[in-house]
Every structure is written in structure tokens, then in C-alpha cells.
XYZ file of C-alpha atoms in Angstrom:
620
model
C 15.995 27.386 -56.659
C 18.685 28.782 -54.541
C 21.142 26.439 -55.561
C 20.336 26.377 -58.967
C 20.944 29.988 -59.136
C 23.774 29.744 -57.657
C 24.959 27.360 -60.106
C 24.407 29.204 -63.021
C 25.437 32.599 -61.357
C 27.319 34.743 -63.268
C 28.252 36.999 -60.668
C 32.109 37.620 -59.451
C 33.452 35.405 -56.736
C 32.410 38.121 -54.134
C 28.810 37.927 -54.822
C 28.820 34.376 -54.320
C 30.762 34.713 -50.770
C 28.669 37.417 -49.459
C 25.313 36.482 -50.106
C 24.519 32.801 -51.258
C 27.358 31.162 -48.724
C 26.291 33.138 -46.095
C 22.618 32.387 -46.379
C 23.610 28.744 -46.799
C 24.914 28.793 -43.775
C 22.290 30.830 -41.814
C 19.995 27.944 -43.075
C 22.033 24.810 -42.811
C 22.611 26.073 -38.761
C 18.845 27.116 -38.013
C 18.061 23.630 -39.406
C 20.262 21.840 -36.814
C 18.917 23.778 -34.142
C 15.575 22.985 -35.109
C 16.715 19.330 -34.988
C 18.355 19.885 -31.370
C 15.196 21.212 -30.275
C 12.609 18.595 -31.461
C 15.134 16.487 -29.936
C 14.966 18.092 -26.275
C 10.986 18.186 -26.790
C 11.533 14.193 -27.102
C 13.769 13.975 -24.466
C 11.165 16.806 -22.279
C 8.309 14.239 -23.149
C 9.976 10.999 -22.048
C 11.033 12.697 -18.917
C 7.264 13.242 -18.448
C 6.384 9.544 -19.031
C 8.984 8.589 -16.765
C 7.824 10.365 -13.946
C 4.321 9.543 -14.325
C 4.637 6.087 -14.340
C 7.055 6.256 -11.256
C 3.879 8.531 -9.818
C 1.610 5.507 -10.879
C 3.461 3.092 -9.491
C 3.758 4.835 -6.071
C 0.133 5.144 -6.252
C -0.468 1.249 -6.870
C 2.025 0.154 -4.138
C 0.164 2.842 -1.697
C -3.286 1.025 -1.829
C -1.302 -2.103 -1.801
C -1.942 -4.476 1.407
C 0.665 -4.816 3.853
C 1.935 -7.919 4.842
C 0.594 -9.299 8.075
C -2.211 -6.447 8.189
C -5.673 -6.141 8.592
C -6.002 -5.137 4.789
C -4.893 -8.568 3.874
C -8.096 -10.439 5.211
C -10.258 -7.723 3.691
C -9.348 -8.949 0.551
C -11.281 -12.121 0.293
C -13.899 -10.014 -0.901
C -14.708 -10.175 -3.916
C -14.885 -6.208 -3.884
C -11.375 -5.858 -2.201
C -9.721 -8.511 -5.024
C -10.732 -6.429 -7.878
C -10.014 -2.928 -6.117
C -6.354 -5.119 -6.453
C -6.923 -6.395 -9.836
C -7.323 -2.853 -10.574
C -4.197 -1.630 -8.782
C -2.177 -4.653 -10.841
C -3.774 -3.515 -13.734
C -2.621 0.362 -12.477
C 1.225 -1.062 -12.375
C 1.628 -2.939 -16.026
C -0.198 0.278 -17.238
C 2.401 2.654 -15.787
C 5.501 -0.345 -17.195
C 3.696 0.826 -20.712
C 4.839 4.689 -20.048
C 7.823 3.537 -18.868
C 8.043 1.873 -22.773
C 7.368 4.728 -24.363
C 10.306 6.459 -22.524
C 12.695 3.744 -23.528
C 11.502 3.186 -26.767
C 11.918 7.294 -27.408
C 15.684 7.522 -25.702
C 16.717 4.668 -27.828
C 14.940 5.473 -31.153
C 14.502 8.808 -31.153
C 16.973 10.529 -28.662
C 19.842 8.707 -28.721
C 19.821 8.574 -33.092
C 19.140 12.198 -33.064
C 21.733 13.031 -30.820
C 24.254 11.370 -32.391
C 23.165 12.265 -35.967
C 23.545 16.210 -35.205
C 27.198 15.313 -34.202
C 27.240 13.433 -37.578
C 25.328 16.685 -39.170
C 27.743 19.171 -37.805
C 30.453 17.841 -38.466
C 29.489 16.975 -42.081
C 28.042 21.087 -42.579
C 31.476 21.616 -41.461
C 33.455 19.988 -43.957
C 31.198 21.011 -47.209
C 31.631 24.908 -45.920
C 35.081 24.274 -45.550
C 35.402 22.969 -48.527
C 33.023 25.800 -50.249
C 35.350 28.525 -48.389
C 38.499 26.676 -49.943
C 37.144 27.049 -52.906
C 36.242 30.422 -52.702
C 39.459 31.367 -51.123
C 41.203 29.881 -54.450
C 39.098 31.562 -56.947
C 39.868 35.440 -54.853
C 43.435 34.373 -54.992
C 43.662 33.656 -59.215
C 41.328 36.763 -59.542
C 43.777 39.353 -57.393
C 46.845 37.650 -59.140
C 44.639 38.237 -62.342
C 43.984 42.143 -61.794
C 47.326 42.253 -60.527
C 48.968 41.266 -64.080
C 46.468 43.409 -65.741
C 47.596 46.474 -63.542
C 51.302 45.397 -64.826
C 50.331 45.133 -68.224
C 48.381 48.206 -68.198
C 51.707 50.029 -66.606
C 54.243 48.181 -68.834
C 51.807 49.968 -71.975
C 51.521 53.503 -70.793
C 55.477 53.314 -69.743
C 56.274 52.279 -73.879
C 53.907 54.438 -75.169
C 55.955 57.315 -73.590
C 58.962 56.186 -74.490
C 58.054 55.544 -77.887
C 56.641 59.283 -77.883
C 60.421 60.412 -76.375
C 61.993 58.010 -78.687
C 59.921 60.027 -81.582
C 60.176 63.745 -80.311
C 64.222 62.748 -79.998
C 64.499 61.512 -83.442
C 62.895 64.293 -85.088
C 65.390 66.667 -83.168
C 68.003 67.772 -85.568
C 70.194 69.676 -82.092
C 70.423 65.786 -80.585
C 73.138 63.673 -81.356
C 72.892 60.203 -82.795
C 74.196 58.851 -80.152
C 71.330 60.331 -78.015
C 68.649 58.963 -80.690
C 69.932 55.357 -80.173
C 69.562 55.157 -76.656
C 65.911 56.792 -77.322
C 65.623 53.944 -79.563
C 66.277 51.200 -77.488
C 64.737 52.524 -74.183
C 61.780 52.878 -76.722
C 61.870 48.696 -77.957
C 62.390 47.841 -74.161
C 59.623 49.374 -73.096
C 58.159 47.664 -75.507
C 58.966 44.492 -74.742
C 58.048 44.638 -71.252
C 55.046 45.678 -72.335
C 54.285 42.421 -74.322
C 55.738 40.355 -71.955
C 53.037 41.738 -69.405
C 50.500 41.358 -72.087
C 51.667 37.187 -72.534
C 51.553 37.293 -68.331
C 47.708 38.941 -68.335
C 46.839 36.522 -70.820
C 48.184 33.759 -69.229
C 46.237 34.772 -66.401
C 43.241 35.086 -67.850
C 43.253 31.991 -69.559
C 43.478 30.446 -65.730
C 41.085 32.446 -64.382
C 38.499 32.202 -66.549
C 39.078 28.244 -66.471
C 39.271 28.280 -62.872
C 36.351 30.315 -62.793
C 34.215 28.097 -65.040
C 35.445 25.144 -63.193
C 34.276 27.048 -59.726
C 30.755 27.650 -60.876
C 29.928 25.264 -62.453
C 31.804 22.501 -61.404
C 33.152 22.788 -57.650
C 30.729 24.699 -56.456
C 27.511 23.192 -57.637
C 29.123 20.112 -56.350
C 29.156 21.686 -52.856
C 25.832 22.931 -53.406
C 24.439 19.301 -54.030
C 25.843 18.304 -51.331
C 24.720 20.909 -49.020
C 21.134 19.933 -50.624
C 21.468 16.093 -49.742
C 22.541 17.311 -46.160
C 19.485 19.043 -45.431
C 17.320 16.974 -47.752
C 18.354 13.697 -45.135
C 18.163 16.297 -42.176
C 14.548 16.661 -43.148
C 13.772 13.322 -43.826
C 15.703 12.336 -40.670
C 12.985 14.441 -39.006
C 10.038 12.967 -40.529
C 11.413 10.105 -39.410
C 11.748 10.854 -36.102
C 7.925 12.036 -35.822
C 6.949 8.993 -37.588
C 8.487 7.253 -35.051
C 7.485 9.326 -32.321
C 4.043 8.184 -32.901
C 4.602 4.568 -33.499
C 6.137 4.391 -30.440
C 2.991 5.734 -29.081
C 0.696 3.541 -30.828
C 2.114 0.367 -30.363
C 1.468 0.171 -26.732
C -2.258 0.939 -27.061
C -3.112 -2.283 -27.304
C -1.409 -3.466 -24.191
C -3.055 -0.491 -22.674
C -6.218 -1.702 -23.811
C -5.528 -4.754 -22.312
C -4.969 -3.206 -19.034
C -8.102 -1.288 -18.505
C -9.802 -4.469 -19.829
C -8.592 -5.929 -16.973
C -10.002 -2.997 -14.940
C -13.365 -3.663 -16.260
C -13.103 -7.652 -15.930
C -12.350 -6.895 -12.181
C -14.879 -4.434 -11.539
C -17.481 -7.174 -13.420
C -15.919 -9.797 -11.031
C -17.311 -8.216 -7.487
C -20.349 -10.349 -6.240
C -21.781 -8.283 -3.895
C -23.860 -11.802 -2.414
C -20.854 -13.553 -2.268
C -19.467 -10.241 0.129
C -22.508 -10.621 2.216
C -22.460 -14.006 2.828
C -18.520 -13.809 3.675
C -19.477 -11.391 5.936
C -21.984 -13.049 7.782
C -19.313 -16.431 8.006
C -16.523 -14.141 9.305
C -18.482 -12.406 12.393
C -20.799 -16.048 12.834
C -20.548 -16.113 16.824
C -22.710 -18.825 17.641
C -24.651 -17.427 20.201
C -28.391 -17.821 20.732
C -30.785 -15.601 20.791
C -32.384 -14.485 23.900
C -35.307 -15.248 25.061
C -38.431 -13.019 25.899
C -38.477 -11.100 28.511
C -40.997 -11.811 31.089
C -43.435 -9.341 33.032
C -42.473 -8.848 36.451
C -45.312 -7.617 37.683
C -44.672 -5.135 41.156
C -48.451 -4.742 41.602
C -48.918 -8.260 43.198
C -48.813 -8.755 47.043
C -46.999 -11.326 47.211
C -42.955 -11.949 47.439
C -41.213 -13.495 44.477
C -40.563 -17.241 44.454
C -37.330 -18.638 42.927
C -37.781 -17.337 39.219
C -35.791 -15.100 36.350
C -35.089 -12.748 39.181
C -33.228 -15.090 41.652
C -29.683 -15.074 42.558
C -28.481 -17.372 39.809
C -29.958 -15.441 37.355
C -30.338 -11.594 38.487
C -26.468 -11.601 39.795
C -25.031 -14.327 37.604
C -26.309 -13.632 34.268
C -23.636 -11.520 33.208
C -24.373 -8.199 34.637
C -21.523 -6.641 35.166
C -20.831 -3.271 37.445
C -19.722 -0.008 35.909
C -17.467 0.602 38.985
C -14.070 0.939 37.889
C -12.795 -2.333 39.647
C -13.160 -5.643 37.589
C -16.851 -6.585 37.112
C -17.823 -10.243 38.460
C -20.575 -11.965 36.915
C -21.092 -13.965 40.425
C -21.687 -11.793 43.249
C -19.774 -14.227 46.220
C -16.901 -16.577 45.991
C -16.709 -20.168 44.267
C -16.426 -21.901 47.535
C -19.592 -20.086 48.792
C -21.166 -20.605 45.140
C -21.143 -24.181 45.158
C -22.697 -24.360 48.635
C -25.405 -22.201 47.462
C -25.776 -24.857 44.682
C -25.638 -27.827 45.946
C -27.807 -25.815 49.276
C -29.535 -23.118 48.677
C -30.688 -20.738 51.576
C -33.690 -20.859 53.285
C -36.449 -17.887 52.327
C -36.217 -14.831 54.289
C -37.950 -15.368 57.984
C -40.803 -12.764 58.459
C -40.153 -10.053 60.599
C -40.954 -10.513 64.451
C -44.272 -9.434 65.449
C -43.648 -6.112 67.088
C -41.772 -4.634 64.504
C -39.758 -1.428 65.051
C -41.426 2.199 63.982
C -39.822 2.359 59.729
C -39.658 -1.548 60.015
C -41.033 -3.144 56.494
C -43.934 -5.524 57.803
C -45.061 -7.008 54.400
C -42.181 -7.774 51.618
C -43.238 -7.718 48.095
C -44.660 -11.307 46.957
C -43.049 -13.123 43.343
C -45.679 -13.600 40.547
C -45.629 -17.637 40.093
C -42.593 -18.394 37.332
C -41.924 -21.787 35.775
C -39.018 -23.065 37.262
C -36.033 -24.132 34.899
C -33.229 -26.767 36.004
C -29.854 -25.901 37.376
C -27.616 -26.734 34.684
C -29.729 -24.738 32.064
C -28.797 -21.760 34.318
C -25.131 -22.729 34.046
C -25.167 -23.173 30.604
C -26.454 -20.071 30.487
C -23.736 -18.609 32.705
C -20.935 -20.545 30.914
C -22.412 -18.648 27.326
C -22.234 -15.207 29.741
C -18.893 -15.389 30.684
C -17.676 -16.036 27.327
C -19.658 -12.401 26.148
C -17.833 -10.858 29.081
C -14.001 -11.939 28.319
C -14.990 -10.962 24.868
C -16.030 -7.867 26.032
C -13.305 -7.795 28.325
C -10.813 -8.271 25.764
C -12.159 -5.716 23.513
C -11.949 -3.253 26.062
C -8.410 -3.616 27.163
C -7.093 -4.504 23.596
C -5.369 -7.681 24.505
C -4.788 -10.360 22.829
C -7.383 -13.078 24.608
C -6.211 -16.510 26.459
C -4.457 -19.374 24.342
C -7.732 -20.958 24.495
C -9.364 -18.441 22.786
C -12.502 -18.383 25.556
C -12.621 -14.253 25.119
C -14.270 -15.181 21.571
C -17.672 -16.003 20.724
C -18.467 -19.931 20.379
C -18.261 -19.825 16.543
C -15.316 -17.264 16.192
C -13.578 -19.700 18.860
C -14.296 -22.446 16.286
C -12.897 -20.791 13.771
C -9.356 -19.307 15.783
C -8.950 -22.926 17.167
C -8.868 -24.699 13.747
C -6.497 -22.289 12.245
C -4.110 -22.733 15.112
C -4.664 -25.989 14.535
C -3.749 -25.848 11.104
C -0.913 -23.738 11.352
C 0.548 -26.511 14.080
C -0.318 -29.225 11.459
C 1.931 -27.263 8.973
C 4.867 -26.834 11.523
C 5.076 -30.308 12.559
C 5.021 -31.785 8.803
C 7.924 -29.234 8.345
C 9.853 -31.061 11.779
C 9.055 -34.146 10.672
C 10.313 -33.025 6.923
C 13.719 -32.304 8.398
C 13.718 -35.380 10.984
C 13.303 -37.990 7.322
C 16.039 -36.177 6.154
C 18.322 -35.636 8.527
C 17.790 -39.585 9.688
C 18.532 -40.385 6.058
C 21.902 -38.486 5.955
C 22.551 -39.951 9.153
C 22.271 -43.115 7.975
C 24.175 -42.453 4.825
C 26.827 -41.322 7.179
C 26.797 -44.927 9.050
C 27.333 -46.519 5.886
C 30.333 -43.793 4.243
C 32.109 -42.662 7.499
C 33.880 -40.861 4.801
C 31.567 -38.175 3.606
C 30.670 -37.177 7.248
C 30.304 -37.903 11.425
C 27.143 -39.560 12.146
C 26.943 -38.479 15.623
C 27.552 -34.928 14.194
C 23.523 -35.189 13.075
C 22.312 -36.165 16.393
C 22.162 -32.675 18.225
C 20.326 -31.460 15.490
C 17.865 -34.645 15.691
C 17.416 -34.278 18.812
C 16.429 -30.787 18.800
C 13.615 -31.545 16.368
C 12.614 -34.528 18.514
C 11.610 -32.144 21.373
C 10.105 -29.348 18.607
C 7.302 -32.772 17.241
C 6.896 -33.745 21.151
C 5.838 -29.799 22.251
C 3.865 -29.685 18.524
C 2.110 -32.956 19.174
C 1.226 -31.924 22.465
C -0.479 -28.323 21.482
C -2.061 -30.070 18.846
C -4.088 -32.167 21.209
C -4.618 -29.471 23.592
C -5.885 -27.090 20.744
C -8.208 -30.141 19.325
C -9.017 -30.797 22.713
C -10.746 -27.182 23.224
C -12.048 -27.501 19.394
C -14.065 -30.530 20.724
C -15.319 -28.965 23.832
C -16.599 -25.737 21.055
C -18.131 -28.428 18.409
C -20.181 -30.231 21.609
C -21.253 -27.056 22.718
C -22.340 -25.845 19.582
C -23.670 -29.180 18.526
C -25.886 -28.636 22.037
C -27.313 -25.458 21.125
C -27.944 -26.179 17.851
C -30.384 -29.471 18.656
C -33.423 -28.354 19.326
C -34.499 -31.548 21.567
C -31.049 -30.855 23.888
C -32.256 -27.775 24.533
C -35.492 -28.351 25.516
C -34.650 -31.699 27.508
C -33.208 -29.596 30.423
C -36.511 -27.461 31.093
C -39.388 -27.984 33.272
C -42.545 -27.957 31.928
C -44.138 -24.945 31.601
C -47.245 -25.876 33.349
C -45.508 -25.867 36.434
C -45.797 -23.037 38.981
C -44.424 -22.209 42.317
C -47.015 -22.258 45.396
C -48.149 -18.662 46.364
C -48.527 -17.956 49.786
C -51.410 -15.072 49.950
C -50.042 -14.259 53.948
C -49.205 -10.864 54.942
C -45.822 -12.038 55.942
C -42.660 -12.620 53.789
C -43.747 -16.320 51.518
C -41.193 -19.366 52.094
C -38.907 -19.274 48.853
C -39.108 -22.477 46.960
C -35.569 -24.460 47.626
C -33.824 -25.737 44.177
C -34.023 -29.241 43.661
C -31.122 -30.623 41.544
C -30.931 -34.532 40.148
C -27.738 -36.464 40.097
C -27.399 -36.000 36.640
C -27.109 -31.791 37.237
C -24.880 -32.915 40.606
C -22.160 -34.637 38.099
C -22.176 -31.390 35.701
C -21.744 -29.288 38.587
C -18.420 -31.375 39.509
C -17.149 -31.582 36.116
C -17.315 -27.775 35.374
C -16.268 -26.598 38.680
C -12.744 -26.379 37.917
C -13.767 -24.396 35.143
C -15.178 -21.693 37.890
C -11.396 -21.878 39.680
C -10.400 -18.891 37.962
C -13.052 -16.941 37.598
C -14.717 -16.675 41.071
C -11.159 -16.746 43.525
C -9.486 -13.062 44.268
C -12.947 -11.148 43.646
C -12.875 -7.990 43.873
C -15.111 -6.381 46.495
C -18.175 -4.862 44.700
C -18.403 -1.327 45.984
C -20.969 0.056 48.652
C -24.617 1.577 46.808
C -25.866 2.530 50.340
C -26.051 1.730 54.224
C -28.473 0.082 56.278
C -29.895 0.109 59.806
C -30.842 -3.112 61.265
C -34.381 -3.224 62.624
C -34.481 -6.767 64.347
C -31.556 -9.045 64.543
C -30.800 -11.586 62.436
C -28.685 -14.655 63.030
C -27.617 -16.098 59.769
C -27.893 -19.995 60.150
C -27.683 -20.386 55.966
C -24.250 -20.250 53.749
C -24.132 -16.862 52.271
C -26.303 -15.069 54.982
C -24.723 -12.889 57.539
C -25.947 -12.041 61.195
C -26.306 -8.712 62.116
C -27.641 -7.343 66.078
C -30.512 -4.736 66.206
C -29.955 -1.205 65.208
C -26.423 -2.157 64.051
C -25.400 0.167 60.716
C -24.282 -2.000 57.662
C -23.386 -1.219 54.108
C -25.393 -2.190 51.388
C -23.358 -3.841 48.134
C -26.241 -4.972 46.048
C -29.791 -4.368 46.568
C -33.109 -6.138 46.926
C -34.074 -7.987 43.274
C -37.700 -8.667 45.054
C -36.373 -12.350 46.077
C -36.983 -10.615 49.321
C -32.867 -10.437 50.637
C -30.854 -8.032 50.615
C -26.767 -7.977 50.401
C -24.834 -5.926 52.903
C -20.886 -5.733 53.735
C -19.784 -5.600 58.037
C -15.833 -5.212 56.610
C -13.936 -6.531 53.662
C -14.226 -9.645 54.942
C -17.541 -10.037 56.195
C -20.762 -9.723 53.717
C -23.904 -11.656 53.167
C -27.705 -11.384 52.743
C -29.818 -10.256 54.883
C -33.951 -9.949 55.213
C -35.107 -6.886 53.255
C -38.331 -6.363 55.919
C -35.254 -6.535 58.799
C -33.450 -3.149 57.313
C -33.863 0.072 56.813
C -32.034 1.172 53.169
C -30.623 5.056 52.530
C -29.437 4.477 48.892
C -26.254 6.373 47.825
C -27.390 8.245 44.775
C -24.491 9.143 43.451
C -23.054 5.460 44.207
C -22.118 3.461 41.045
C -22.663 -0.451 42.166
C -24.602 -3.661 42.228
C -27.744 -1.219 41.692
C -26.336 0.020 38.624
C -27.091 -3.815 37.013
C -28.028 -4.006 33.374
């Protein structure tokens, strides 16, 4: 309606300059700023989506495992691969923000940008344009007043002289002479006069065509033009918006897609599958103790060899909480395989005048089955591998290369990855060794194309890498076997058992007031042969012992010689310190220095524990 009135205006030149123009272009410039704005909003909101996908995808590659971590063997659970489903998932959702900021720089930013430019500039040129116009249409109407003015003058100045020309004429005192000059000053006048009239005609003639042509030619042209500008400016908007929302939509259903994903993986976690991974990873192989027998202190009579005796009480993997290395065998190996192969004598009985304090009766062992040596050291063998494991986890270290700090099935499973990963290296040497040997011998036959000998550093090299492969290959299969035929031995139920004695048998009780005989082992040739093919096994555990520490001293009642490997004499009334006290087998172990120590008859000492001594007493 604006334009239209201003297209059939009739107002002077000056109304349309001062008011319609000027609100034109109020309007026409708060429309590009609107358009400026809605274009920063744009570029505000991909800003946004920019930096919360780069947020997201921080977040996913937080949670992400690391390489050569702990985190990566958690995720063979089933729970652990969708948690990273979900985190993949997390990443191609925050790639779909990082669309929508691309698609609204390059659709919606970068046209909108470069349309204002094109906007501007074009506002510029139709105001220009309009101000030309207007500029021409003030000029024709000043040089129209102006020739009005003239003519208006030109009139006035021959109606005077007209008027003189009359009052001079009608003067009979004037002389002709003066008349005529009244006369002609009188038709000039007048003929100025008209000529000013013909020039203000003229003028208006031009003006009002000019004028006519302004409004409603030229300047309703401009108008129209101005209309189209904003009209597309509008539309350009819509656009835009239209766009703006597209741009949102058409990534929902990739979106979708993504937290379908999250729900596929969340549907994926098997929480029996977990458990049962679980219970294969931390597998150790180990059996089950066995019950615990009564020992029962009310009894008279001293303990035979049973659960209690040396092999069992001090080698069954009880180790000190002293802060020197605990020993699951309480003397050395050499001394250890005397004892096995001959054990010592029971304790002789007290003389019979014993000393005032002296112990005349030692306690008597409740009859015990017996059980076969190399059941104990099969038991002892399954101790020591709790107590490197232990071990190990205490220090932090890494275990031996034979992985013997591990339980029996963990072992199993270490061994066969090394295994593996050997496998894997030497196909790789023997990869490069075909090839190699190949271009070496496509070298013999095209001296040419290279030196043959130039190969056979690099051959050689390899060579030794498959040699020292090969060879821990059969050293690692070597301690796989000895795992498997351990396991395989625990596992059969008939192995097991072959090795025990029947449990109807019983020690002899002696129902004498002195200390009974202790019943000797008795070992077959079959247990003598296992004894020699593990003792190099004991080599490493049982030499440099460390001393176990003092729990105690002693005071010798009667002398003692010690006759027996791993007893120790001591003279009457001679002080001694005790390392590991009586387990009611009736002996004693006592130190003389750091070289010196031994068992000794319980009934031939007198014992003043340490109580705030941490040693052999201290025994779990």
C-alpha cells in the first residue's frame, strides 16, 4: 500500500523525499539487519553443534580402552563390548552434529552471507537511483519557479512602464521626443515580458512532463523494484528456516540408527556368558582341601607320624610372618632328603631321675592313617606353587619365565599363549627366510638386478632368530606338558587315590608313661625314583635359607647326643634358642648359632616362650 501510494502521489517532489524515501529506507536497512542477525543465530547454533560433538567425542575416546591395558581384556565380556558398542554408537552420533554444522555453514551461512553483500549492494543502487531521480525533478522544479519569478518580474516591470509610457503621453508640458522614448521603453518591457512568459511556459511544459514521467513512471519503477528486493529478502528467509530445519531432520534417521545400536548392544550382554568367562579366566586348578582332622590333646599318649609331622606341620606351606623370606621347609635340601630317604628316630624318654621342672610324660598322638611319601610331596609341590603366587602378588613382580608363581590352570593358560605368540613369531622368520632365499636365488640367476651374497647377513640373522624361537618353543611346551600331567593327575580320581594307604590302617599306641617310639616312614622304590626325579626341582628353593627367627630359649634338663640327621646335641643345663616349637610329634627345634640348629626332645627342655616373638609359632 505504501508503494502504491506513492505511485499515485500527488504530492510535490519534497513530500516524496522526506517521507516515503526515507521510510523506504528505514525499512529496506532494518530488513537486512534482521537477515544479518538470523544469520549469526545460524552461525551461534552451529558453533554449538560443533562443540558438542567435539565434547562427545572426547567423552567416547575417554571410556575408550587403552592399548596394551587391563581394560582391553575386560572387554570380552559381553557387558564390557556393548558398554563399547555404545561408546561407537556415542562417536557416529556426535559425526551427525558435526553434519548439521556443515550442512548450516554451507547452506545457510555461507548463502546468507553472501546474499546480504548481494542485498546491499543492490538497496544501494535502486536508492541511488531513486535519489537521482529525485535530485532531477528539484532541479526542473527550482529552474521552473525560477522562470516564473522572471516572468512575474518582466510583467510588473511593463506594467509600469506602460503606466509611465501613459501618464507621459497624456502630458501636454513633455516633448515628443520624451513620449517616444516612453513609448518604446513601454513595448520593451513588454517584450521581455512575453519572452519570460514563452521561457515559464517552456518550463512548465518540462516540468510537468518530467514530473508525470517521475511519478508515475521512474519512480514506481524504483518502487517495484525496491518491492521485489524485499519480497526475495523475505522469501530468502523462509528459505533459510526451511532449510534450517531440513537440515535438522534429515539426520534423525541416522540418529535413530545410532541409539538403535545403543539398544541392540545393551540387548546383546549375556550376563551367563559373563559368569562363565569369569569362572574360565580365574580357573586355578587347585583342589580342594581336605577335612580337617581332630587332634585330640586330651589323650595320654604322644603323637605318632600323622597330619602333624614334620612333612606336613612345617612343609605344608606355612609360612612365617617374620619379615625375612618365609620357607615352606624348615632345614636345608641336603638335610631334607636325608630326613626322607631316613627319617629320625622318636624322641628317647627322659632318664629316670629327671631334673626338678623336667617334663616326665610327653603328650601321646591319637592313631592317624598313614599316607605315602610322594602324596606329601605332591602336596608340597601344589604348596609352593600357592606361595610364589602369593609371593609374586605381594612384591608385584612379574613371576619366573616358567610361570610356576601361577596357579596350575592359570599356568596352563600363560604357557599356551606364550606359546602361541612364539608360533606367530617364528612363521613371521620363516616368512622372511622363503623370501629372502627366493630373491637370493633370483639374484644367482640375474647377477644384474642385485649381489647374492648381499642377502646372506640378513639370512643369517633370521637363521639364529628360528634356532632361539624353536628352542623356547620346546622349552615353553615342555613346562605345558609337565602342567597338563599334573592336572591330568589331579583330575583322575583313581591316581589320586592309588597313592594312599588304606584307611583301616593305624599306628601302634604305646599306653607307657614314657615318650612312645615314633613310627619310621617306609617309602617303596617307586616313591625312591620320584624323590630323585624332583629333587632338582627342590635346588632352588631349599639352598641360602634364611634363618627362621628365635620364638623363645630353652634350658637343657638332661643331655642329649644327637646320633640322627637333623637332631642336635646339647650338654645339661646348657641355654639354647628355640626357632620352632613342639607340634606334639614330641621334638622340639632349637638354634646353638647360625650355624648350628636341630631338634631336640621336648621332655629334655625347659621352654620360656618369647611373647612378643613373631616365628615358627606364629604358623598358620
Amino acid at each position: 500500500s505504501l508503494l502504491q501510494s506513492l505511485s499515485h502521489c500527488k504530492w510535490g517532489p519534497y513530500c516524496a523525499r522526506t517521507d516515503q524515501f526515507d521510510n523506504l529506507e528505514k525499512h529496506t536497512h532494518w530488513g537486512i539487519e534482521f537477515v544479518e542477525r538470523y544469520t549469526k543465530f545460524v552461525k551461534e547454533r552451529s558453533e554449538i553443534e560443533i562443540s558438542y560433538a567435539k565434547q562427545i567425542r572426547n567423552l567416547s575416546k575417554k571410556y575408550q580402552p587403552k592399548k596394551n591395558s587391563r581394560e582391553e581384556d575386560e572387554y570380552k565380556y559381553t557387558s564390557c563390548r556393548a558398554f563399547l558398542m555404545t561408546l561407537n554408537e556415542l562417536n557416529d552420533y556426535a559425526g551427525q552434529h558435526e553434519v548439521i554444522a556443515e550442512n548450516l555453514t554451507t547452506h545457510i551461512i555461507c548463502e546468507l552471507t553472501r546474499y546480504i553483500q548481494e542485498l546491499k549492494a543492490e538497496r544501494k543502487s535502486h536508492f541511488h537511483d531513486g535519489r537521482r531521480a529525485q535530485q532531477h525533478i528539484e532541479n526542473s522544479w527550482k529552474q521552473l519557479e525560477s522562470s516564473k519569478r522572471r516572468f512575474e518580474r518582466d510583467c510588473k516591470e511593463a506594467d509600469r512602464a506602460q503606466q509611465y509610457f501613459d501618464k507621459i503621453d497624456a502630458d501636454i508640458n513633455v516633448t515628443k521626443a520624451d513620449v517616444e522614448k516612453a513609448r518604446q521603453q513601454a513595448q520593451l518591457k513588454h517584450q521581455v515580458a512575453e519572452d519570460s512568459k514563452n521561457e515559464y511556459l517552456t518550463y512548465l511544459q518540462k516540468f510537468n512532463k518530467e514530473q508525470n514521467e517521475h511519478y508515475y513512471s521512474l519512480i514506481p519503477h524504483i518502487f517495484q523494484k525496491i518491492q521485489e528486493m524485499e519480497e526475495k529478502r523475505i522469501e530468502k528467509v523462509g528459505e533459510s528456516m526451511k532449510t534450517y530445519a531440513e537440515v535438522n531432520r534429515k539426520v534423525l534417521p541416522i540418529v535413530s540408527k545410532c541409539l538403535d545400536g545403543m539398544t541392540n548392544a545393551a540387548a546383546s550382554i549375556e550376563p551367563t556368558m559373563v559368569s562363565s568367562l569369569v569362572v574360565e579366566s580365574f580357573k586355578s586348578g587347585f583342589e580342594p582341601p581336605g577335612d580337617v582332622e581332630v587332634e585330640d590333646y586330651s589323650l595320654s599318649m604322644r603323637r605318632t607320624v600323622s597330619e602333624s609331622s614334620y612333612l606336613n606341620s612345617r612343609g605344608e606351606g606355612k609360612p612365617s610372618r617374620s619379615n625375612s623370606r618365609g620357607k615352606l621347609w624348615p632345614f636345608k635340601r641336603n638335610k631334607l632328603m636325608s630326613l626322607l630317604a631316613s627319617p629320625r628316630q622318636p624322641p628317647p624318654p627322659p632318664p629316670t631321675s629327671p631334673s626338678p621342672g623336667a617334663m616326665p610324660n610327653g603328650p601321646q598322638s591319637p592313631q592317624q592313617p598313614k599316607e605315602p611319601l610322594s602324596h606329601r610331596l605332591n602336596e608340597f609341590m601344589t604348596s609352593k606353587h600357592k606361595m610364589q603366587c602369593l609371593r609374586s602378588l605381594t612384591r608385584g613382580g612379574s613371576g619366573p619365565e616358567d610361570c610356576s608363581h601361577l596357579p596350575p590352570e592359570q599356568r596352563r593358560k600363560k604357557l599356551q599363549a606364550k606359546i602361541n605368540d612364539i608360533n606367530k613369531e617364528l612363521q613371521k622368520e620363516v616368512d622372511q627366510r622363503d623370501a629372502l632365499t627366493k630373491m637370493k636365488d633370483v639374484y644367482v640367476k640375474n647377477p644384474h638386478m642385485g649381489d647374492p651374497n648381499s642377502v646372506d647377513p640378513r639370512l643369517e640373522e633370521i637363521g639364529q632368530n628360528i634356532d632361539k624361537l624353536e628352542l623356547d618353543s620346546r622349552k615353553y611346551e615342555a613346562w605345558l606338558l609337565e602342567v597338563e600331567t599334573r592336572l591330568a593327575e589331579k583330575s583322575d580320581p583313581h591316581r589320586r587315590q592309588s597313592g594312599l594307604y588304606d584307611s583301616n590302617a593305624t599306628t601302634p599306641v604305646n599306653n607307657n608313661c614314657a615318650p612312645v617310639n615314633r613310627e619310621s616312614y617306609t617309602e617303596d622304590h617307586s616313591t625312591e625314583h620320584h624323590l630323585k626325579s624332583r629333587s632338582t626341582d627342590f635346588d632352588d628353593d631349599f639352598d641360602d635359607e634364611d634363618p627362621l627367627p628365635t620364638i623363645g630359649t630353652c634350658k637343657s634338663l638332661y643331655p642329649f647326643e644327637g646320633q640322627n640327621e637333623g637332631t642336635i646335641s646339647m650338654a645339661e643345663g646348657e641355654l639354647l634358642y628355640v626357632i620352632e616349637e613342639d607340634k606334639g610329634d614330641g621334638w622340639t627345634r632349637v638354634r646353638r648359632n647360625e650355624d648350628e640348629e636341630g631338634y631336640v626332645p621336648t621332655s629334655y627342655i625347659k621352654v620360656f616362650f618369647d611373647t612378643n616373638a613373631k616365628g615358627a609359632m606364629t604358623y598358620i
